[in-house]
Coordinates of C-alpha atoms and ligand atoms in Angstrom, one line a residue:
M23 CA 26.9 -169.9 -24.2
S24 CA 29.0 -166.9 -24.9
S25 CA 27.4 -163.6 -24.6
G26 CA 26.5 -162.0 -28.1
T27 CA 25.5 -165.2 -29.8
V28 CA 22.6 -165.1 -32.3
Y29 CA 20.1 -167.8 -32.0
K30 CA 18.0 -168.6 -34.7
N31 CA 14.5 -170.3 -35.2
Y32 CA 14.5 -173.9 -35.9
I33 CA 12.4 -174.9 -38.8
N34 CA 12.3 -178.2 -40.6
G35 CA 15.7 -179.3 -39.0
K36 CA 17.4 -176.1 -40.0
W37 CA 18.4 -173.1 -37.9
V38 CA 17.0 -170.1 -39.7
E39 CA 16.8 -166.4 -39.4
S40 CA 13.4 -164.6 -39.0
K41 CA 12.0 -163.3 -42.3
S42 CA 11.5 -160.1 -40.2
G43 CA 15.2 -159.6 -40.1
K44 CA 14.8 -158.5 -36.5
T45 CA 16.2 -159.7 -33.3
F46 CA 15.8 -159.2 -29.7
E47 CA 18.2 -159.2 -26.9
N48 CA 17.8 -161.7 -23.9
L49 CA 19.1 -160.2 -20.5
N50 CA 19.7 -161.8 -17.1
P51 CA 16.9 -160.4 -14.6
A52 CA 19.7 -160.6 -11.8
D53 CA 22.1 -158.9 -13.9
K54 CA 21.0 -156.5 -16.9
T55 CA 24.5 -156.1 -18.2
D56 CA 24.7 -159.9 -18.7
L57 CA 23.4 -160.6 -22.1
I58 CA 22.3 -164.3 -22.6
G59 CA 22.0 -164.0 -26.4
V60 CA 20.4 -162.5 -29.5
F61 CA 17.1 -164.1 -30.6
Q62 CA 14.8 -163.9 -33.6
K63 CA 12.0 -161.5 -33.3
S64 CA 9.9 -163.9 -35.6
N65 CA 6.6 -162.7 -37.6
A66 CA 3.6 -164.5 -39.1
E67 CA 5.8 -165.6 -42.2
D68 CA 7.9 -167.6 -39.8
V69 CA 5.1 -169.1 -38.3
K70 CA 3.8 -170.1 -41.6
A71 CA 6.9 -171.7 -42.6
A72 CA 7.0 -173.6 -39.3
I73 CA 3.4 -174.9 -39.7
D74 CA 4.2 -176.1 -43.2
A75 CA 7.2 -178.0 -42.2
A76 CA 5.2 -179.6 -39.4
A77 CA 2.3 -180.2 -41.6
E78 CA 4.6 -182.1 -44.3
A79 CA 6.4 -183.9 -41.5
Y80 CA 3.2 -185.2 -39.9
K81 CA 2.7 -187.4 -43.0
K82 CA 5.5 -189.6 -42.0
W83 CA 5.8 -189.1 -38.3
R84 CA 2.3 -190.3 -37.6
L85 CA 3.2 -193.7 -39.4
V86 CA 6.6 -194.3 -37.5
P87 CA 6.0 -197.1 -34.9
A88 CA 5.4 -195.7 -31.5
P89 CA 8.1 -197.5 -29.9
K90 CA 10.5 -196.3 -32.5
R91 CA 9.3 -192.7 -31.9
G92 CA 10.1 -193.7 -28.1
E93 CA 13.8 -194.9 -29.1
I94 CA 14.3 -191.3 -30.3
L95 CA 13.0 -189.6 -27.1
Y96 CA 15.2 -192.0 -25.0
R97 CA 18.0 -190.7 -26.7
V98 CA 16.9 -187.1 -26.4
A99 CA 16.2 -187.8 -22.6
A100 CA 20.0 -189.0 -22.4
R101 CA 21.3 -186.0 -23.8
L102 CA 19.2 -183.7 -21.7
T103 CA 20.6 -185.6 -18.5
A104 CA 24.1 -185.3 -20.1
N105 CA 23.7 -181.3 -20.5
K106 CA 21.7 -181.0 -17.4
E107 CA 24.1 -178.6 -15.5
Q108 CA 24.8 -176.4 -18.7
Y109 CA 21.1 -176.1 -19.3
A110 CA 20.2 -175.3 -15.5
R111 CA 22.9 -172.6 -15.7
D112 CA 21.6 -171.2 -18.8
M113 CA 18.1 -171.2 -17.3
T114 CA 19.1 -169.3 -14.1
R115 CA 20.8 -166.8 -16.5
E116 CA 17.8 -166.2 -18.5
M117 CA 15.0 -166.2 -15.8
G118 CA 16.7 -165.9 -12.4
K119 CA 15.5 -168.9 -10.3
I120 CA 18.2 -170.4 -8.1
L121 CA 20.5 -173.3 -9.5
I122 CA 18.7 -176.0 -7.4
E123 CA 15.6 -175.1 -9.2
T124 CA 16.9 -174.8 -12.6
R125 CA 18.5 -178.2 -12.0
G126 CA 15.0 -179.5 -10.9
D127 CA 13.4 -178.0 -14.1
V128 CA 15.8 -179.7 -16.6
Q129 CA 15.2 -182.9 -14.3
E130 CA 11.6 -182.5 -14.8
A131 CA 12.1 -182.4 -18.5
I132 CA 14.2 -185.5 -18.4
D133 CA 11.5 -187.4 -16.5
M134 CA 8.8 -186.3 -18.8
T135 CA 10.9 -187.5 -21.7
Y136 CA 11.7 -190.7 -20.4
Y137 CA 8.3 -191.3 -19.1
M138 CA 7.0 -190.7 -22.6
A139 CA 9.4 -192.7 -24.4
G140 CA 8.2 -195.6 -22.2
E141 CA 4.7 -194.8 -23.4
G142 CA 5.9 -195.7 -26.9
R143 CA 5.5 -199.4 -25.8
R144 CA 2.1 -198.9 -24.4
L145 CA -0.4 -196.2 -25.6
F146 CA -2.9 -198.7 -24.4
G147 CA -6.1 -198.9 -25.8
M148 CA -8.7 -201.6 -24.8
T149 CA -10.5 -204.5 -26.0
T150 CA -13.9 -205.3 -24.9
P151 CA -16.5 -207.8 -25.7
S152 CA -19.2 -207.1 -28.3
E153 CA -23.0 -207.4 -27.4
L154 CA -23.2 -209.4 -30.6
P155 CA -21.6 -212.7 -31.5
N156 CA -18.6 -213.0 -34.0
K157 CA -17.8 -209.4 -33.4
F158 CA -14.6 -207.8 -32.2
N159 CA -14.2 -204.4 -30.3
M160 CA -11.1 -202.2 -29.6
T161 CA -10.2 -198.7 -29.1
I162 CA -7.0 -197.2 -30.4
R163 CA -5.4 -193.7 -29.8
Q164 CA -5.0 -191.7 -33.0
P165 CA -2.6 -188.5 -33.4
V166 CA -4.3 -185.5 -34.3
G167 CA -2.0 -183.4 -36.5
V168 CA 0.0 -180.1 -36.0
C169 CA 0.0 -179.1 -32.4
A170 CA 0.8 -175.2 -31.3
F171 CA 2.6 -174.6 -27.8
I172 CA 2.4 -171.2 -26.3
T173 CA 4.8 -171.9 -23.2
P174 CA 5.7 -169.7 -20.2
W175 CA 9.0 -168.3 -18.6
N176 CA 8.8 -169.9 -15.0
F177 CA 9.4 -173.3 -16.1
P178 CA 11.4 -173.0 -19.4
M179 CA 12.3 -176.4 -20.0
A180 CA 9.8 -178.5 -18.0
I181 CA 6.4 -177.0 -19.2
P182 CA 7.5 -177.2 -22.9
S183 CA 8.4 -180.8 -22.3
W184 CA 5.2 -181.6 -20.7
K185 CA 3.6 -180.6 -24.2
M186 CA 6.2 -181.8 -26.5
M187 CA 6.8 -185.4 -25.3
P188 CA 3.1 -186.7 -25.0
A189 CA 2.4 -184.9 -28.5
L190 CA 5.4 -186.7 -30.2
I191 CA 4.9 -190.1 -28.7
C192 CA 1.2 -189.9 -30.0
G193 CA 2.6 -189.1 -33.6
N194 CA 1.8 -185.4 -33.7
T195 CA 4.1 -182.6 -34.8
I196 CA 4.9 -179.4 -33.2
V197 CA 5.5 -175.8 -33.5
I198 CA 6.4 -174.1 -30.1
K199 CA 6.6 -170.3 -29.4
P200 CA 8.7 -170.0 -26.1
A201 CA 8.0 -167.0 -23.8
T202 CA 9.8 -163.9 -24.7
D203 CA 12.1 -164.0 -21.7
T204 CA 13.0 -167.7 -21.9
P205 CA 13.9 -168.7 -25.7
M206 CA 17.5 -170.0 -24.6
S207 CA 16.1 -173.0 -22.5
V208 CA 13.8 -174.1 -25.7
V209 CA 16.8 -173.7 -28.0
N210 CA 18.5 -176.1 -25.8
L211 CA 15.6 -178.5 -25.9
M212 CA 15.4 -178.3 -29.9
Q213 CA 19.3 -178.9 -30.1
A214 CA 18.9 -182.0 -28.1
C215 CA 16.2 -183.2 -30.3
D216 CA 18.0 -182.2 -33.5
A217 CA 21.2 -183.9 -32.2
E218 CA 19.3 -187.1 -31.4
G219 CA 17.5 -187.4 -34.8
V220 CA 14.0 -186.3 -34.3
P221 CA 13.4 -186.0 -38.2
P222 CA 13.2 -182.4 -39.7
G223 CA 9.7 -180.7 -39.3
V224 CA 8.7 -182.8 -36.5
V225 CA 9.5 -180.4 -34.1
N226 CA 9.8 -176.5 -34.9
M227 CA 10.5 -173.4 -32.8
V228 CA 9.7 -169.7 -33.6
T229 CA 10.9 -167.2 -30.9
G230 CA 9.5 -163.6 -30.4
S231 CA 7.0 -162.0 -28.3
G232 CA 3.2 -162.2 -28.0
G233 CA 0.0 -161.6 -29.6
A234 CA 1.0 -161.5 -33.4
L235 CA 2.7 -165.0 -33.2
G236 CA 0.2 -166.5 -30.9
D237 CA -2.7 -165.2 -33.5
A238 CA -1.0 -166.7 -36.5
L239 CA -0.4 -169.8 -34.8
I240 CA -4.0 -170.4 -33.6
G241 CA -5.5 -168.8 -36.9
D242 CA -3.9 -171.4 -39.2
D243 CA -6.5 -174.2 -40.2
R244 CA -3.6 -176.8 -40.2
V245 CA -3.1 -176.4 -36.5
K246 CA -5.4 -178.9 -34.7
I247 CA -4.4 -178.6 -30.9
V248 CA -3.3 -175.6 -29.1
S249 CA -1.8 -176.0 -25.6
F250 CA -1.2 -173.0 -23.8
T251 CA 0.2 -172.0 -20.1
G252 CA -0.1 -168.8 -18.8
S253 CA -2.5 -166.3 -17.3
T254 CA -6.4 -166.9 -17.2
E255 CA -7.1 -163.6 -19.1
I256 CA -4.9 -164.8 -22.0
G257 CA -6.1 -168.3 -21.7
R258 CA -9.5 -167.0 -22.2
K259 CA -8.7 -165.3 -25.5
V260 CA -7.0 -168.4 -26.7
S261 CA -10.1 -170.6 -26.0
E262 CA -12.3 -168.1 -27.7
A263 CA -9.9 -168.1 -30.6
C264 CA -10.0 -171.7 -31.1
A265 CA -13.7 -172.0 -30.4
P266 CA -14.8 -171.2 -33.9
K267 CA -13.2 -173.9 -35.6
F268 CA -13.2 -176.3 -32.4
K269 CA -9.7 -176.7 -32.1
H270 CA -8.7 -178.8 -29.2
V271 CA -7.3 -176.5 -26.5
C272 CA -5.5 -177.3 -23.4
L273 CA -5.2 -174.4 -20.8
E274 CA -3.1 -174.3 -17.7
M275 CA -3.6 -171.0 -16.1
G276 CA -3.7 -169.1 -12.8
G277 CA -3.7 -170.3 -9.2
K278 CA -4.1 -168.9 -5.7
N279 CA -3.0 -172.0 -3.8
V280 CA -3.6 -172.4 -0.2
Q281 CA -1.6 -174.0 2.7
I282 CA -3.9 -175.0 5.5
V283 CA -2.3 -175.4 9.1
M284 CA -4.5 -177.3 11.7
D285 CA -3.9 -176.8 15.3
D286 CA -2.3 -180.3 15.7
A287 CA 0.1 -179.7 13.0
N288 CA 3.9 -180.1 13.3
L289 CA 4.8 -176.3 13.0
D290 CA 8.1 -176.7 12.2
L291 CA 7.3 -178.8 9.0
A292 CA 4.5 -176.3 8.2
V293 CA 6.8 -173.4 8.3
E294 CA 9.4 -175.4 6.1
G295 CA 6.4 -175.9 3.9
A296 CA 5.2 -172.4 3.7
L297 CA 8.6 -171.0 3.1
W298 CA 9.4 -173.5 0.2
G299 CA 5.8 -173.0 -1.2
A300 CA 5.6 -169.1 -1.3
F301 CA 9.2 -168.0 -2.0
G302 CA 10.4 -171.0 -4.4
T303 CA 10.9 -169.7 -7.8
T304 CA 10.4 -166.2 -6.1
G305 CA 6.7 -167.1 -5.7
Q306 CA 6.6 -167.2 -9.8
R307 CA 4.6 -170.8 -9.8
C308 CA 1.4 -171.3 -10.8
T309 CA 1.2 -173.6 -7.8
A310 CA 3.0 -171.2 -5.4
T311 CA 1.5 -170.9 -1.9
S312 CA 0.1 -167.4 -1.9
R313 CA -2.5 -168.1 0.8
L314 CA -1.5 -169.5 4.2
I315 CA -4.5 -170.2 6.7
I316 CA -3.6 -171.3 10.3
H317 CA -5.9 -172.3 13.1
K318 CA -6.4 -169.3 15.5
D319 CA -4.7 -171.3 18.4
V320 CA -1.3 -171.7 16.8
A321 CA -1.5 -168.7 14.3
Q322 CA 0.5 -166.2 16.4
K323 CA 3.5 -169.1 17.1
M324 CA 3.6 -170.1 13.6
T325 CA 3.5 -166.6 12.2
A326 CA 6.4 -165.5 14.4
M327 CA 8.4 -168.5 13.4
L328 CA 7.6 -168.0 9.5
V329 CA 8.6 -164.4 9.6
D330 CA 11.8 -164.8 11.0
R331 CA 12.8 -167.6 8.5
A332 CA 11.5 -165.4 5.6
K333 CA 13.4 -162.5 6.8
A334 CA 16.6 -164.5 7.0
L335 CA 16.4 -165.6 3.2
K336 CA 19.3 -164.5 1.3
V337 CA 18.1 -162.8 -2.1
G338 CA 20.4 -162.4 -5.0
N339 CA 21.9 -163.7 -8.1
G340 CA 20.5 -167.3 -8.6
L341 CA 24.3 -168.4 -9.7
D342 CA 25.3 -168.1 -6.3
E343 CA 24.8 -171.3 -4.5
S344 CA 24.5 -169.6 -1.1
V345 CA 21.3 -167.6 -2.6
N346 CA 17.8 -168.7 -1.6
M347 CA 15.7 -166.7 -3.7
G348 CA 16.5 -164.9 -7.1
P349 CA 14.7 -161.9 -8.9
C350 CA 11.6 -161.6 -10.6
V351 CA 11.7 -162.3 -14.3
N352 CA 11.7 -159.0 -15.5
E353 CA 10.9 -155.3 -14.8
S354 CA 7.1 -155.3 -15.5
Q355 CA 6.5 -158.5 -13.3
M356 CA 8.4 -156.8 -10.5
N357 CA 6.3 -153.7 -11.0
T358 CA 3.2 -155.8 -10.8
V359 CA 4.3 -157.4 -7.7
L360 CA 5.3 -154.2 -6.1
G361 CA 1.8 -152.9 -7.1
Y362 CA 0.3 -155.7 -5.2
M363 CA 2.3 -155.0 -2.1
E364 CA 1.1 -151.5 -2.2
I365 CA -2.7 -152.7 -2.5
G366 CA -2.0 -155.1 0.5
K367 CA -0.8 -152.1 2.7
K368 CA -3.8 -149.8 1.5
D369 CA -6.5 -152.4 1.8
G370 CA -5.3 -152.8 5.6
A371 CA -3.3 -156.0 5.7
K372 CA -0.7 -155.9 8.4
L373 CA 2.8 -156.0 6.7
L374 CA 5.0 -158.6 8.7
C375 CA 8.1 -158.5 6.6
G376 CA 9.6 -157.1 3.5
G377 CA 7.0 -155.1 1.4
G378 CA 9.3 -153.4 -1.3
R379 CA 12.5 -153.8 -3.6
L380 CA 15.9 -154.6 -2.7
T381 CA 18.2 -151.7 -3.8
G382 CA 21.8 -150.9 -3.6
G383 CA 25.2 -152.6 -4.8
N384 CA 24.3 -155.6 -7.2
Y385 CA 20.6 -155.4 -6.4
D386 CA 20.7 -152.4 -8.7
K387 CA 21.4 -154.5 -11.7
G388 CA 18.3 -156.7 -11.2
Y389 CA 14.7 -157.0 -10.4
F390 CA 15.0 -158.1 -6.7
L391 CA 12.1 -157.9 -4.5
Q392 CA 12.0 -158.7 -0.5
P393 CA 10.0 -162.0 0.6
T394 CA 6.7 -160.3 1.8
I395 CA 4.3 -161.6 4.1
F396 CA 1.1 -159.9 5.2
G397 CA -0.8 -160.9 8.2
E398 CA -4.8 -160.2 9.0
V399 CA -5.6 -160.8 5.5
T400 CA -9.3 -160.8 5.2
T401 CA -11.0 -162.8 2.2
K402 CA -12.5 -159.5 0.7
M403 CA -8.9 -158.2 0.1
R404 CA -7.4 -158.3 -3.2
I405 CA -4.2 -159.8 -2.2
W406 CA -6.4 -162.7 -1.2
K407 CA -8.1 -163.2 -4.3
E408 CA -5.6 -162.4 -7.2
E409 CA -2.9 -164.1 -8.5
I410 CA 0.3 -162.1 -7.7
F411 CA 3.1 -164.3 -9.2
G412 CA 5.7 -162.9 -6.9
P413 CA 7.1 -163.4 -3.3
V414 CA 4.2 -162.3 -1.5
L415 CA 2.5 -164.5 1.1
S416 CA -1.0 -163.6 2.6
I417 CA -1.9 -165.1 6.0
G418 CA -5.5 -165.4 7.4
T419 CA -6.9 -167.5 10.2
F420 CA -9.9 -169.9 11.1
S421 CA -11.6 -171.5 14.1
S422 CA -12.6 -174.8 12.8
F423 CA -12.0 -177.4 10.0
D424 CA -15.1 -176.5 8.1
E425 CA -14.1 -172.9 8.2
A426 CA -10.7 -173.7 6.7
I427 CA -12.2 -175.9 3.9
A428 CA -14.7 -173.0 2.9
M429 CA -11.9 -170.6 3.1
A430 CA -9.7 -172.7 0.9
N431 CA -12.6 -173.2 -1.7
D432 CA -13.4 -169.5 -1.8
T433 CA -11.3 -168.6 -4.8
A434 CA -11.8 -168.4 -8.6
Y435 CA -9.0 -171.0 -9.0
G436 CA -8.3 -174.7 -8.4
L437 CA -4.8 -175.7 -9.0
S438 CA -3.1 -176.7 -5.7
A439 CA -3.6 -176.9 -1.9
S440 CA -2.1 -178.3 1.1
L441 CA -3.0 -179.3 4.5
Y442 CA -1.0 -179.9 7.6
T443 CA -2.3 -181.9 10.3
R444 CA -1.7 -185.1 12.4
D445 CA -5.3 -186.1 12.1
V446 CA -5.6 -188.9 9.6
N447 CA -9.6 -188.2 9.6
K448 CA -9.3 -184.5 8.7
A449 CA -6.5 -185.4 6.0
Y450 CA -9.0 -187.5 4.1
A451 CA -11.9 -185.2 4.6
A452 CA -9.8 -182.3 3.1
M453 CA -8.6 -184.6 0.2
R454 CA -12.2 -185.1 -0.5
D455 CA -13.3 -181.7 -0.1
V456 CA -11.0 -179.1 -1.3
Y457 CA -11.7 -178.7 -4.9
T458 CA -8.5 -178.6 -6.6
G459 CA -6.7 -180.7 -9.2
I460 CA -3.6 -181.1 -7.0
F461 CA -3.8 -181.8 -3.0
Y462 CA -0.8 -182.2 -0.9
V463 CA -0.8 -183.7 2.8
N464 CA 2.0 -182.5 5.0
A465 CA 3.7 -181.1 2.2
P466 CA 3.9 -177.8 0.3
T467 CA 1.7 -176.8 -2.6
I468 CA 4.5 -177.0 -5.0
G469 CA 6.4 -180.3 -6.1
A470 CA 4.5 -182.2 -8.6
E471 CA 5.7 -185.2 -10.2
T472 CA 5.7 -186.0 -13.9
H473 CA 3.8 -189.4 -13.7
L474 CA 0.7 -188.0 -12.0
P475 CA -1.9 -185.6 -13.8
F476 CA -1.1 -181.9 -13.4
G477 CA -3.8 -179.1 -13.6
G478 CA -6.7 -177.4 -12.0
T479 CA -10.4 -176.9 -11.7
K480 CA -12.3 -173.8 -12.0
E481 CA -10.6 -170.9 -13.6
T482 CA -7.1 -172.7 -13.6
G483 CA -8.1 -175.0 -16.5
N484 CA -10.6 -176.1 -18.9
G485 CA -10.9 -179.7 -17.8
H486 CA -7.7 -181.2 -19.4
R487 CA -4.7 -182.3 -17.5
E488 CA -1.1 -182.4 -18.4
A489 CA 1.7 -185.0 -17.6
A490 CA 0.9 -188.7 -16.8
T491 CA -1.0 -190.6 -19.1
A492 CA -3.5 -187.8 -19.0
A493 CA -1.7 -185.9 -21.4
L494 CA -2.2 -188.7 -24.0
D495 CA -5.8 -187.9 -23.8
V496 CA -5.0 -184.1 -24.9
F497 CA -2.7 -185.2 -27.7
S498 CA -4.5 -188.1 -29.3
E499 CA -8.2 -188.9 -30.2
W500 CA -9.9 -192.2 -29.4
K501 CA -11.1 -194.3 -32.2
S502 CA -13.6 -197.2 -31.5
I503 CA -13.3 -200.1 -33.9
Y504 CA -15.9 -202.9 -34.6
V505 CA -14.9 -205.8 -36.5
D506 CA -17.7 -208.1 -37.5
F507 CA -16.7 -211.6 -38.6
S508 CA -20.0 -213.3 -38.5
G509 CA -20.6 -212.8 -42.3
T510 CA -24.1 -211.5 -41.7
I511 CA -25.6 -208.0 -41.1
Q512 CA -25.9 -207.7 -37.2
R513 CA -27.7 -204.5 -35.9
A514 CA -26.5 -203.1 -32.5
Q515 CA -29.5 -202.6 -30.0
I516 CA -31.7 -204.3 -32.5
D517 CA -30.5 -208.1 -33.3
N518 CA -29.6 -208.7 -29.6
A519 CA -32.8 -207.7 -28.1
D520 CA -34.9 -210.4 -26.5
Ligands
UN1_609 C1 4.0 -174.2 -12.4 O1 4.0 -173.6 -11.2 O2 4.0 -173.4 -13.4 O3 4.6 -178.8 -8.9 C2 4.5 -175.7 -12.6 C3 5.4 -177.8 -9.1 C4 6.4 -178.1 -10.4 C5 5.7 -177.5 -11.8 C6 5.2 -176.3 -11.4 N1 6.7 -179.4 -10.6 O4 5.7 -176.9 -8.4

């Protein structure tokens, strides 16, 4: 995409300017002089127009046979595949993560789109016997209506696809507000839908920032489902705003994910896992490893191995294939993370590497931080408890397996956790006892696949899951149907009693 290009909102199958007449610039966090494009600064009127379109389109889309909806999604998936490299490059430029990761992000959207396209020929309900004679019972999924999506910048195409594709296959229509930092990736997704014949009004996008747009989306009675990924703080507000009208709301929020390393673990593997889990996506994943707890007998050895590797990570512009870690997404995020580095130092954690900003040369053009590791972190410290969303890893130690499980669960969040051990009994006990939505054995806390449910317990979520068939439960409502072909009145619980 050429610099300075103006990108419009996508409403009712058309690319339109915001009624506000205002725009904003999207800059590369690795190089502030690199302009990705100019995007619409939308207002509540634009949101209303998008909901108008989605509400109108819903009348027809819900009646399109699901396998036909699936055929359109197959074509969208093929287009995403054909454009994968371009989309990945656009994404690296707009939010900074390195190319292998942005290719993975686009691939996750491709996988989700194919998966949900296939659901067009399943969307299984069940048939089950009636307790009464000459009566037939079954369940079907019904679509709900217009869905509103508020999506984050860390997985700019994958997470929108997690919400869009299951919603669409179930027969809903959608309005999406991408994160302010990553509108380009959702423009790319909209272009793919547009080119492959998703009917006008079925998918709509309004770009712009924060609160006012969210309020307009959530406040409109025609929006029946709100799906949000972001901080627990904003998620709570979304949930409260949805409560008076009992709007369905699906929330994916914070994490404080732990990697546990037992004394019998393969330490080389555990080091690789911690490095990838903590510093992949510059630590800006909900699933990022932000706590590492190591058995005291191997803690010193593993810590030294890990710190050596972290110091050797090459930080820079993600378009350079030799770089291991990109910048923070924007200045304010960088400052938040720098703030946590200071809190860690002040609270008495031992700084083992990093601890500040990278400056000089090309680093001055962007928001680059050093991969940072703190040792001797205790469970009372803020860096142990709070989500940082940056390249900061806190290390603690334990003496027994039971203590490790207790430390793992000692958090307000419950997204992902992992255990490194060669002891199968401990592995199974941990699978059972660590209270998270996702658990890994001998693998890092990141790396969820699209055909398994994604989400977390406690303050990470509100009981829903994205991805897999679990997502269908968010975007459809069950209807139980009873067909009585006896020709008589048959009263359940009464006429079948002895
Ligand atoms: C997120 O962290 O916000 O499991 C999503 C993973 C990715 C998705 C992460 N597949 O790390």
